[in-house]
mmCIF file of C-alpha atoms and ligand atoms in Angstrom:
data_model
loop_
_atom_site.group_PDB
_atom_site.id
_atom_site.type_symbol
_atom_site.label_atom_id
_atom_site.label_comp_id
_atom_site.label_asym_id
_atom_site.label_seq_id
_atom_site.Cartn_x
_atom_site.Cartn_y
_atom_site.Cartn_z
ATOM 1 C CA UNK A 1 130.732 -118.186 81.360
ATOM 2 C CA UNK A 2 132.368 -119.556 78.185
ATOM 3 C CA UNK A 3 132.014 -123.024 77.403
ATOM 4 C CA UNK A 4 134.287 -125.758 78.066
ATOM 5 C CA UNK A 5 136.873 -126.788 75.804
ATOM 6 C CA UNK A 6 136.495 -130.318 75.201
ATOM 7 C CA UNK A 7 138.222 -130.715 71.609
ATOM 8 C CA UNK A 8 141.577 -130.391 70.280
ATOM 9 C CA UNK A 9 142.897 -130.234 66.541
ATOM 10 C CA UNK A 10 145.995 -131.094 66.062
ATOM 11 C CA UNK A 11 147.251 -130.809 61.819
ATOM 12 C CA UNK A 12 149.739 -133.574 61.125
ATOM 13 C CA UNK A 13 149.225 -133.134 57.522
ATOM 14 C CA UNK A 14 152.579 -130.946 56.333
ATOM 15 C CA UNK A 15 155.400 -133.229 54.394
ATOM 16 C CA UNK A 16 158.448 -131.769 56.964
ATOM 17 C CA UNK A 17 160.321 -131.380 53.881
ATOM 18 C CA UNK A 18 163.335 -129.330 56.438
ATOM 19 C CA UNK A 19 163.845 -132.376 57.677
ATOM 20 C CA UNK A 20 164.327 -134.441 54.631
ATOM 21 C CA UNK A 21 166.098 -137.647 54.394
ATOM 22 C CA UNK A 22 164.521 -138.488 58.151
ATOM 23 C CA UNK A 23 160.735 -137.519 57.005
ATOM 24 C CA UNK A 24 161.236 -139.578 53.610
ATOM 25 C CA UNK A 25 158.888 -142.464 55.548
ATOM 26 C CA UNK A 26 158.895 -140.722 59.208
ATOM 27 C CA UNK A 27 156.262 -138.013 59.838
ATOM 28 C CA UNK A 28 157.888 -134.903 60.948
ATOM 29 C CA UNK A 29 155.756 -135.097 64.021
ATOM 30 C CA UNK A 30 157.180 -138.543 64.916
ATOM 31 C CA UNK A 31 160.868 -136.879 65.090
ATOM 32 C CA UNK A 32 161.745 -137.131 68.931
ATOM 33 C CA UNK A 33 162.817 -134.552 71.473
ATOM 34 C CA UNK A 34 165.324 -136.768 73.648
ATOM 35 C CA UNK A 35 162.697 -139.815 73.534
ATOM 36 C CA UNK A 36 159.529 -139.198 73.267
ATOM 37 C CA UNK A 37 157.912 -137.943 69.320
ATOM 38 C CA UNK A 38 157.360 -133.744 69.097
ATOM 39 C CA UNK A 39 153.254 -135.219 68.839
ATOM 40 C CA UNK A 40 153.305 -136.914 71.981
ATOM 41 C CA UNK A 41 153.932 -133.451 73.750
ATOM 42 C CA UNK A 42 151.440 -131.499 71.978
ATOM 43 C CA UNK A 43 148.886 -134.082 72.972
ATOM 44 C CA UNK A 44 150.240 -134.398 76.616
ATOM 45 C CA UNK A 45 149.882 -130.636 76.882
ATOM 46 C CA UNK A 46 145.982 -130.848 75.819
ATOM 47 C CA UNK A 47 145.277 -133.483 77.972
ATOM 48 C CA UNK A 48 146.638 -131.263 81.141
ATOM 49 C CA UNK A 49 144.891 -128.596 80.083
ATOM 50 C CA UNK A 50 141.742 -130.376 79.867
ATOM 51 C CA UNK A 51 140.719 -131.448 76.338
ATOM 52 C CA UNK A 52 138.824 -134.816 76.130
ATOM 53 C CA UNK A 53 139.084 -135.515 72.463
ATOM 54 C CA UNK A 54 141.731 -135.495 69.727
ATOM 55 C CA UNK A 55 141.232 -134.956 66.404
ATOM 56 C CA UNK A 56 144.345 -135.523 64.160
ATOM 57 C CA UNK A 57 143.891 -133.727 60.914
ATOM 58 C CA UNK A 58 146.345 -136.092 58.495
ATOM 59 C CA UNK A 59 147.442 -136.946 54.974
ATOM 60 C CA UNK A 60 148.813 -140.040 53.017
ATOM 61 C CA UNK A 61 151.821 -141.639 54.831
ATOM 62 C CA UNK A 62 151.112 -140.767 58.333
ATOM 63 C CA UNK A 63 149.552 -143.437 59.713
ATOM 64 C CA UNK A 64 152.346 -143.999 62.364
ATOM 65 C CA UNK A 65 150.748 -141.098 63.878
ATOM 66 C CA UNK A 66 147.687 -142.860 64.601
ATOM 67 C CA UNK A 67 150.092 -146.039 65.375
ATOM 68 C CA UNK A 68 151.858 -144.500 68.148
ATOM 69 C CA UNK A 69 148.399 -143.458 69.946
ATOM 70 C CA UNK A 70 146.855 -146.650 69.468
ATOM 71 C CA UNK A 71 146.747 -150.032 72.403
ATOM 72 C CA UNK A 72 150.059 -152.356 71.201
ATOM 73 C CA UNK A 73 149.172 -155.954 72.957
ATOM 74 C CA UNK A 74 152.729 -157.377 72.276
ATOM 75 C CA UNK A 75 154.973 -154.542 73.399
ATOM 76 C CA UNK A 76 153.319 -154.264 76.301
ATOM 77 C CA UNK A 77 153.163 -158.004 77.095
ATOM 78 C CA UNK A 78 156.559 -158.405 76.271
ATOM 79 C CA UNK A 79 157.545 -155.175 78.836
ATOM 80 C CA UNK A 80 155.346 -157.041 81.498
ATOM 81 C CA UNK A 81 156.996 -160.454 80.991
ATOM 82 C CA UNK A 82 160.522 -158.772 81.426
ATOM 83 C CA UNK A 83 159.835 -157.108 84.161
ATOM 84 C CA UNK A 84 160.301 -153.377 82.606
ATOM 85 C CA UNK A 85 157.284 -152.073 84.797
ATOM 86 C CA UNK A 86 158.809 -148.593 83.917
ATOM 87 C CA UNK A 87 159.171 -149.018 80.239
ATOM 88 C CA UNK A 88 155.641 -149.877 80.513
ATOM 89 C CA UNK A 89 154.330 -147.579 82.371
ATOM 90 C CA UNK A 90 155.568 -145.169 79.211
ATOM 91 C CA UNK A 91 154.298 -147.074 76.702
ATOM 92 C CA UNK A 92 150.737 -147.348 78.177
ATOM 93 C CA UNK A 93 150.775 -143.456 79.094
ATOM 94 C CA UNK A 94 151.204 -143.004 74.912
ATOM 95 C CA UNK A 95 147.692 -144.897 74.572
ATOM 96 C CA UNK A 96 144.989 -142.460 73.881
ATOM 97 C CA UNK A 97 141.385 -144.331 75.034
ATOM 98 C CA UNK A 98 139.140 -146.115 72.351
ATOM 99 C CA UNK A 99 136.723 -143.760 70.965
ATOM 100 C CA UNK A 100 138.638 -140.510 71.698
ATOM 101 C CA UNK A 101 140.956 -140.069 68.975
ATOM 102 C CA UNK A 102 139.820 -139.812 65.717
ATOM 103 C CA UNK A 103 141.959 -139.475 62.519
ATOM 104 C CA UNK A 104 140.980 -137.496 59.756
ATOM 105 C CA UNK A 105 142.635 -136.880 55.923
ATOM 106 C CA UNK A 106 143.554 -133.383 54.634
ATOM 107 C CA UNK A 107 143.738 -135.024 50.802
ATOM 108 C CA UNK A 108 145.573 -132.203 49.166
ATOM 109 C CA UNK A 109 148.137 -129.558 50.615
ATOM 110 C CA UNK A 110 146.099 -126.892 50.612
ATOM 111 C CA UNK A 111 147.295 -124.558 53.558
ATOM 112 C CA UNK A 112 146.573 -124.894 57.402
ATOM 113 C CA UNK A 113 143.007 -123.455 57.266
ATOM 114 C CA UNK A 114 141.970 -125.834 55.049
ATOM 115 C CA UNK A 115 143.691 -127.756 57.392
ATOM 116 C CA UNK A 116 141.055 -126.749 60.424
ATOM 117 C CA UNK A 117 138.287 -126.934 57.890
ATOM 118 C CA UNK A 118 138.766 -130.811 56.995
ATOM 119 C CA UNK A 119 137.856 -131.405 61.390
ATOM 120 C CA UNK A 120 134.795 -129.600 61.232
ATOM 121 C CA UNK A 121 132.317 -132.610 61.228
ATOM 122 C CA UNK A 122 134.405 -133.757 64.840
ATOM 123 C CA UNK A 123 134.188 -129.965 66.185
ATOM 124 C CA UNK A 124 130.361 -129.720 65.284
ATOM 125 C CA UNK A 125 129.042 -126.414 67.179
ATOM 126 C CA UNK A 126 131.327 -126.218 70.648
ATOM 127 C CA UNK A 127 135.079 -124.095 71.071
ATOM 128 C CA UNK A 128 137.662 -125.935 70.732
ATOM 129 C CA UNK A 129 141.567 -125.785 70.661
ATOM 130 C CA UNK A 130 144.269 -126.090 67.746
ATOM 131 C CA UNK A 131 148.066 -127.235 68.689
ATOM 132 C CA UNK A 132 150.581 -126.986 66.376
ATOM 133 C CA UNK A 133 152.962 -129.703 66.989
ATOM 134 C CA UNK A 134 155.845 -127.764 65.343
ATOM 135 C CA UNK A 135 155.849 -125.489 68.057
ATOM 136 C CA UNK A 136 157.004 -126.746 71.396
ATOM 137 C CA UNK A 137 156.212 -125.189 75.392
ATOM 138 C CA UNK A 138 157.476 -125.556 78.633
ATOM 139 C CA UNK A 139 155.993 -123.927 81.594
ATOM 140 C CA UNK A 140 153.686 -124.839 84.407
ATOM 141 C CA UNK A 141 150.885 -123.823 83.639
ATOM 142 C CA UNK A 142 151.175 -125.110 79.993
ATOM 143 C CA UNK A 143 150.613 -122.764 77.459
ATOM 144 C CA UNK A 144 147.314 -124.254 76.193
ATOM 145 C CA UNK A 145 145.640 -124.606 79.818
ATOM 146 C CA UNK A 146 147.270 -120.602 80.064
ATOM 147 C CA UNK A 147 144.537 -119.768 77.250
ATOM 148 C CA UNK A 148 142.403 -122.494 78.295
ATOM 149 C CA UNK A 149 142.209 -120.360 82.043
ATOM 150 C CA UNK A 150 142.148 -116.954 80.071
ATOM 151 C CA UNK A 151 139.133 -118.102 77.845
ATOM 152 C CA UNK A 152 136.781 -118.256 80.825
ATOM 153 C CA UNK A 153 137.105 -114.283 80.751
ATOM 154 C CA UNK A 154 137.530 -113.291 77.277
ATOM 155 C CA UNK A 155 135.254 -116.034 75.017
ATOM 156 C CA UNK A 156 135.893 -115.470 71.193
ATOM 157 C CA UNK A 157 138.648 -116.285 69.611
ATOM 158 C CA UNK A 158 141.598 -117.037 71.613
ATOM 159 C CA UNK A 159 145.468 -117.110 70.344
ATOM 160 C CA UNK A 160 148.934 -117.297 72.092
ATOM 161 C CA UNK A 161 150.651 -114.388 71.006
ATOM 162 C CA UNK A 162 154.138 -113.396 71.536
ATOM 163 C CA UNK A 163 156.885 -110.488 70.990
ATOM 164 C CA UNK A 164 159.004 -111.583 68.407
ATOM 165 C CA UNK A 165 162.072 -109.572 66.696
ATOM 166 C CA UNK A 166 160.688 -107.222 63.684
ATOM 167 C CA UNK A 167 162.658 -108.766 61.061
ATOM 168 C CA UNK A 168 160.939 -112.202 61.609
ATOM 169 C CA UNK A 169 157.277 -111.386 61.013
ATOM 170 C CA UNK A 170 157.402 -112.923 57.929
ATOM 171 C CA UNK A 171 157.454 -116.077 59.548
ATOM 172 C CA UNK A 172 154.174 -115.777 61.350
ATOM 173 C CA UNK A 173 150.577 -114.069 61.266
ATOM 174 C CA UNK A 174 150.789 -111.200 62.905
ATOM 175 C CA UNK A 175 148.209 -109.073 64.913
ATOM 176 C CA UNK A 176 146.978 -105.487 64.107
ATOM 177 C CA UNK A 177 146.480 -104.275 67.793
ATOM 178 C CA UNK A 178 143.321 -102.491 68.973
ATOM 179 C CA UNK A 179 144.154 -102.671 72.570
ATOM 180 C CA UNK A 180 147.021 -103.755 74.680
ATOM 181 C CA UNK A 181 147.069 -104.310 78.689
ATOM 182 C CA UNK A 182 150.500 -105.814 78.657
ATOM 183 C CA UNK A 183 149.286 -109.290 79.387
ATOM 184 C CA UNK A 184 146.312 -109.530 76.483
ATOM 185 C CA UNK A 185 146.042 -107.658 73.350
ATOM 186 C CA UNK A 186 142.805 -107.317 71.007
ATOM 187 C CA UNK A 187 143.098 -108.161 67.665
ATOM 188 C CA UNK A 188 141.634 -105.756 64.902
ATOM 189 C CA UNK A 189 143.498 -107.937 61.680
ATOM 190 C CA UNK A 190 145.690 -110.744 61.562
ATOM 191 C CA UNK A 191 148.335 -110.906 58.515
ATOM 192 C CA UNK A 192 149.947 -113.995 57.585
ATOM 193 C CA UNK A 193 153.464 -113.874 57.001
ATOM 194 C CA UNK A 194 153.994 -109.731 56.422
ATOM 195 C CA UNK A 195 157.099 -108.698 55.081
ATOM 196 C CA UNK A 196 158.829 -106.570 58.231
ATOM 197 C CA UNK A 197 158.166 -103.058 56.435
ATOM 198 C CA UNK A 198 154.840 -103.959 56.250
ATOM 199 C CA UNK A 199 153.989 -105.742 59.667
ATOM 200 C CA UNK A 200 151.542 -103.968 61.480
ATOM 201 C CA UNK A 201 152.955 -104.781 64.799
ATOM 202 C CA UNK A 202 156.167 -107.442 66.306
ATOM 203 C CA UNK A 203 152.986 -109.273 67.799
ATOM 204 C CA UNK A 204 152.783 -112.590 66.552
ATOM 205 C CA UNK A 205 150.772 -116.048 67.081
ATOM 206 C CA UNK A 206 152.350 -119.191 68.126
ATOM 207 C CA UNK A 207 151.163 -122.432 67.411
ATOM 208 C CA UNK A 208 148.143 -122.445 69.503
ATOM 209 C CA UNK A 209 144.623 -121.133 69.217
ATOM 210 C CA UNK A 210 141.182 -121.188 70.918
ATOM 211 C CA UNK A 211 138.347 -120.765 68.609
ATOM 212 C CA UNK A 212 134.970 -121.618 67.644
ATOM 213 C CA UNK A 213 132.387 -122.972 65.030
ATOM 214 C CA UNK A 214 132.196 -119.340 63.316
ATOM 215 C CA UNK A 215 135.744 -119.697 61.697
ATOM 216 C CA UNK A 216 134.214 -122.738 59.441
ATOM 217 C CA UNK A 217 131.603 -120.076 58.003
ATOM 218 C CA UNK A 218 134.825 -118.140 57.073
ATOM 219 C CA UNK A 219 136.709 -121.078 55.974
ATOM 220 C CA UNK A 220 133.994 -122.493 53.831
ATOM 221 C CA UNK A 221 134.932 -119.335 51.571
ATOM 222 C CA UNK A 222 138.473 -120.952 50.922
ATOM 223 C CA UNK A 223 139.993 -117.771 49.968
ATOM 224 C CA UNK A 224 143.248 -117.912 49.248
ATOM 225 C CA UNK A 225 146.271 -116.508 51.011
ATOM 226 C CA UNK A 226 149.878 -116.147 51.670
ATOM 227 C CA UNK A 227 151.840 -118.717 49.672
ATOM 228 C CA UNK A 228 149.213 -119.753 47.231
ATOM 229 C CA UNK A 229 147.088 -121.445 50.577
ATOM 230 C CA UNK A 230 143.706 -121.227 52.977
ATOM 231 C CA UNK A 231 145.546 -119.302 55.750
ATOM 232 C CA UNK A 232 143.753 -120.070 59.355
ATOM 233 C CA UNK A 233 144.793 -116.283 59.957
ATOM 234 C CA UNK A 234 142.619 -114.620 56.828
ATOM 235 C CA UNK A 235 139.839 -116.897 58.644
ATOM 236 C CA UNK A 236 139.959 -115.360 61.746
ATOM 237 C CA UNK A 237 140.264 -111.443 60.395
ATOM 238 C CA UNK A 238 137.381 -112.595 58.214
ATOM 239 C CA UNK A 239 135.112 -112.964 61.109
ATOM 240 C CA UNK A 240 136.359 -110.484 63.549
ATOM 241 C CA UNK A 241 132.859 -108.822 63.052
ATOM 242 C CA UNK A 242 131.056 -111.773 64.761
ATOM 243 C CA UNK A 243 133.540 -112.676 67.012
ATOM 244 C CA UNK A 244 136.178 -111.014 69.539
ATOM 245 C CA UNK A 245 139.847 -112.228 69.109
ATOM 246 C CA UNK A 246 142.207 -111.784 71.978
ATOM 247 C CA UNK A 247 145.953 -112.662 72.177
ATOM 248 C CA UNK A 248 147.255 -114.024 75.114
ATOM 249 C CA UNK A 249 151.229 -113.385 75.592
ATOM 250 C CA UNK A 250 151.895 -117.108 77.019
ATOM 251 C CA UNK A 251 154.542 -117.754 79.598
ATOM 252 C CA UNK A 252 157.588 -119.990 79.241
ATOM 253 C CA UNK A 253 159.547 -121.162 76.351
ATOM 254 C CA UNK A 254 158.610 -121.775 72.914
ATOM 255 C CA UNK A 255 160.447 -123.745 70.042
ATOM 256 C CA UNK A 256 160.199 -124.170 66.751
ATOM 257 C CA UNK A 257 161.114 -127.724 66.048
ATOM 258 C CA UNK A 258 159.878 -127.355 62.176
ATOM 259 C CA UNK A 259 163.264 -125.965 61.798
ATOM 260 C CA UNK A 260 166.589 -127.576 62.463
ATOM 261 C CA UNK A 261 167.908 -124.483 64.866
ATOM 262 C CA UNK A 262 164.455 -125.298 66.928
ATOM 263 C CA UNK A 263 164.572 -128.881 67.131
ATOM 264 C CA UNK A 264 168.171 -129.341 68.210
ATOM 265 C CA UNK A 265 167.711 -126.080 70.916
ATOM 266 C CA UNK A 266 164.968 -128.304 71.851
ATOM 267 C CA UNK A 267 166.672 -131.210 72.391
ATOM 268 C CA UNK A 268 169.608 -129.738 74.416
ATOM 269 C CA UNK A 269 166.849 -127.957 76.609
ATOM 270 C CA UNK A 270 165.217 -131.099 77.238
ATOM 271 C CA UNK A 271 168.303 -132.960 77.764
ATOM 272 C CA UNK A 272 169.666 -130.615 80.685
ATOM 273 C CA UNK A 273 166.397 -130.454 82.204
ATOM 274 C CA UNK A 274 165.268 -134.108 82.544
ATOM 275 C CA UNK A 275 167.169 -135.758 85.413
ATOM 276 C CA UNK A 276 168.037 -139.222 83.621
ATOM 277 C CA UNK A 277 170.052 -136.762 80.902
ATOM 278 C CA UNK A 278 170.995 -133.886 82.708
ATOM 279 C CA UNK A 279 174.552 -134.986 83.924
ATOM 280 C CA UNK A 280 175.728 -136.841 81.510
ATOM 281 C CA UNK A 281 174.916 -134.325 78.690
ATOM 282 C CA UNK A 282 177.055 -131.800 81.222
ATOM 283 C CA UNK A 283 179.969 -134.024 81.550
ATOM 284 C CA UNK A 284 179.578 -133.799 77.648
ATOM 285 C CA UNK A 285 179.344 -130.307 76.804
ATOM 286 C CA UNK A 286 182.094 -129.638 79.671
ATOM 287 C CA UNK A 287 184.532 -132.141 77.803
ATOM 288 C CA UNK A 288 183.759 -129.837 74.560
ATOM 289 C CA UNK A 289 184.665 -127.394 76.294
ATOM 290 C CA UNK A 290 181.549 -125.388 77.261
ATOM 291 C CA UNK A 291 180.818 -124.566 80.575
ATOM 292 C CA UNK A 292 177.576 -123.298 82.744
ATOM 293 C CA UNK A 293 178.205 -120.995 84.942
ATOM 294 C CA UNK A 294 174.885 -121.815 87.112
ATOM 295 C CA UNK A 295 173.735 -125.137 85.989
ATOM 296 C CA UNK A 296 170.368 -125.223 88.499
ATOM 297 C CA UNK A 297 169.218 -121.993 86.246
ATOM 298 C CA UNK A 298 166.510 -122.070 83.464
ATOM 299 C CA UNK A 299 168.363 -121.087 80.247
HETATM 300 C C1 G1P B 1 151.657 -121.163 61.145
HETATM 301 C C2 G1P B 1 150.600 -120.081 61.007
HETATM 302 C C3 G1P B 1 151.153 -118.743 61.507
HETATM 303 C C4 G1P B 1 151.658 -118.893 62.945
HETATM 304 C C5 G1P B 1 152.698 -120.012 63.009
HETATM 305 C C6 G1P B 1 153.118 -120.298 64.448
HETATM 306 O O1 G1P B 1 152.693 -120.909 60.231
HETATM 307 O O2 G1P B 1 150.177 -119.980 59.658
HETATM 308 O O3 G1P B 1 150.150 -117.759 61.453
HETATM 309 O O4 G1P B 1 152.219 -117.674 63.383
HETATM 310 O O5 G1P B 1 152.175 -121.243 62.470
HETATM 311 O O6 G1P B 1 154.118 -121.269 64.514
HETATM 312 P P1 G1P B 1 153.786 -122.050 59.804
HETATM 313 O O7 G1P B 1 154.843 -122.012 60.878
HETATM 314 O O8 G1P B 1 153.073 -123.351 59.766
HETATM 315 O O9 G1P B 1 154.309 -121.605 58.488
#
């Protein structure tokens, strides 16, 4: 049986220039869906899907990450005092407990591998998980506990993988297939960023991975990759020999808040589904002029 996946790695180093002037003091993973910060979901999702500790891979500037996790004495005394048991009852689920977070500095933009590389120390010699908070699921079972359940059969490497038009595959690493059951595919390469002519399938990763000590052997080689950086994805191909790397097509919905387009379909989504928003951003939309035809459906 594989081992447990205790650990999670979550890079909250990148400078979210898309999102410029809001990131100028912000960090990008601060930036809310509805009301709660793009971070707070990726971390939510771990903790459902079992991981005990949470290593925040940083840089200069982003120390409201850290901030936002941490115990605040005089919001919450002030929430008591008033009353605003609710409001509270937020504000104390945003707490991560003493001694299980642990913030650590990526010093120079050097690519997300390098990224990975800088939590090695906290990840010491057990699996563990990577989220990237860019990239946003909904479904029950999340997607991390999906490959979190699917680990216990395949070990190795573990990525969530999905079908993605041809002409975008230069906007993710994508997977030379060995073998494909529909459900799981077996890596043989993994190319970061190909150009479509050149993509050696449509299967890509999304912004979460299962993997283990052997990809710091690989990164400790800090070869460089696509766009001038230590690519996570050169990592893994570069130690497919030791270890097995599955994709996992994940269920439910995926955005990609690093871009405008994601983060506002984001925001609507999460605004129709949550009850507290869901009518009023109707009436809304109706009064533009838009209409759903079965508003109880998924969309
Ligand atoms: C990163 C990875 C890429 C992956 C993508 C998923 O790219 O390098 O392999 O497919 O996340 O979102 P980024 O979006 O940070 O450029």
């Amino acid at each position: 049986m594989a081992a447990k996946v205790r650990k999670a790695v979550f890079p909250v180093a990148g400078q979210g220039t898309r999102f410029l002037p809001a990131t100028k003091v912000v960090p990008k993973e601060m930036l809310p869906i509805v009301d709660k910060p793009l971070i707070q979901y990726a971390v939510e999702e771990a903790k459902e899907a079992g991981i005990e500790e949470f290593i925040f891979v940083d840089s200069r500037g982003k120390t409201m990450i850290a901030n936002h996790f941490d115990y605040n004495p005089e919001l919450e005394d002030a929430l008591f005092a008033k009353g605003k048991h609710e409001l509270l009852k937020k504000v104390q689920e945003s707490t991560l407990p003493s001694g299980l977070a642990a913030y650590t500095r990526q010093e120079k933009a050097l690519g997300l591998g390098h990224a990975i590389w800088c939590a090695r120390k906290f990840i010491a010699n057990e699996p563990f998980a990577v989220l990237l908070p860019d990239d946003l699921f909904f479904y029950t079972p999340n997607c991390l506990k999906q490959l979190v359940d699917e680990y216990e059969r395949t070990g190795g490497y573990l990525l969530a993988v999905h079908d993605i038009p041809v002409e975008d595959t230069n906007k993710y690493g994508v997977l030379k297939i060995a073998k494909d059951d529909g459900l799981t595919v077996t890596a043989e390469i993994l190319v970061e960023k190909p150009k479509p002519e050149e993509a050696p399938s449509n299967v890509a990763v999304a912004g979460r991975y299962i993997l283990s000590p052997e990809i710091f052997e690989a990164l400790e080689k800090k070869a460089i990759g696509s766009g001038g950086e230590i690519q996570l994805t050169d990592a893994i191909t570069s130690s497919l020999g030791k270890v097995t790397c599955t994709g996992l097509r994940f269920k439910g919905k995926r955005f990609d808040c690093g871009t405008m387009e994601g983060w506002l379909e984001a925001n609507l989504y999460v605004g129709l589904q949550r009850e507290d928003s869901r009518d009023l951003l109707t009436a809304y939309l109706e009064k533009l002029g838009f209409s759903r035809e079965n508003k109880d459906s998924d969309f």
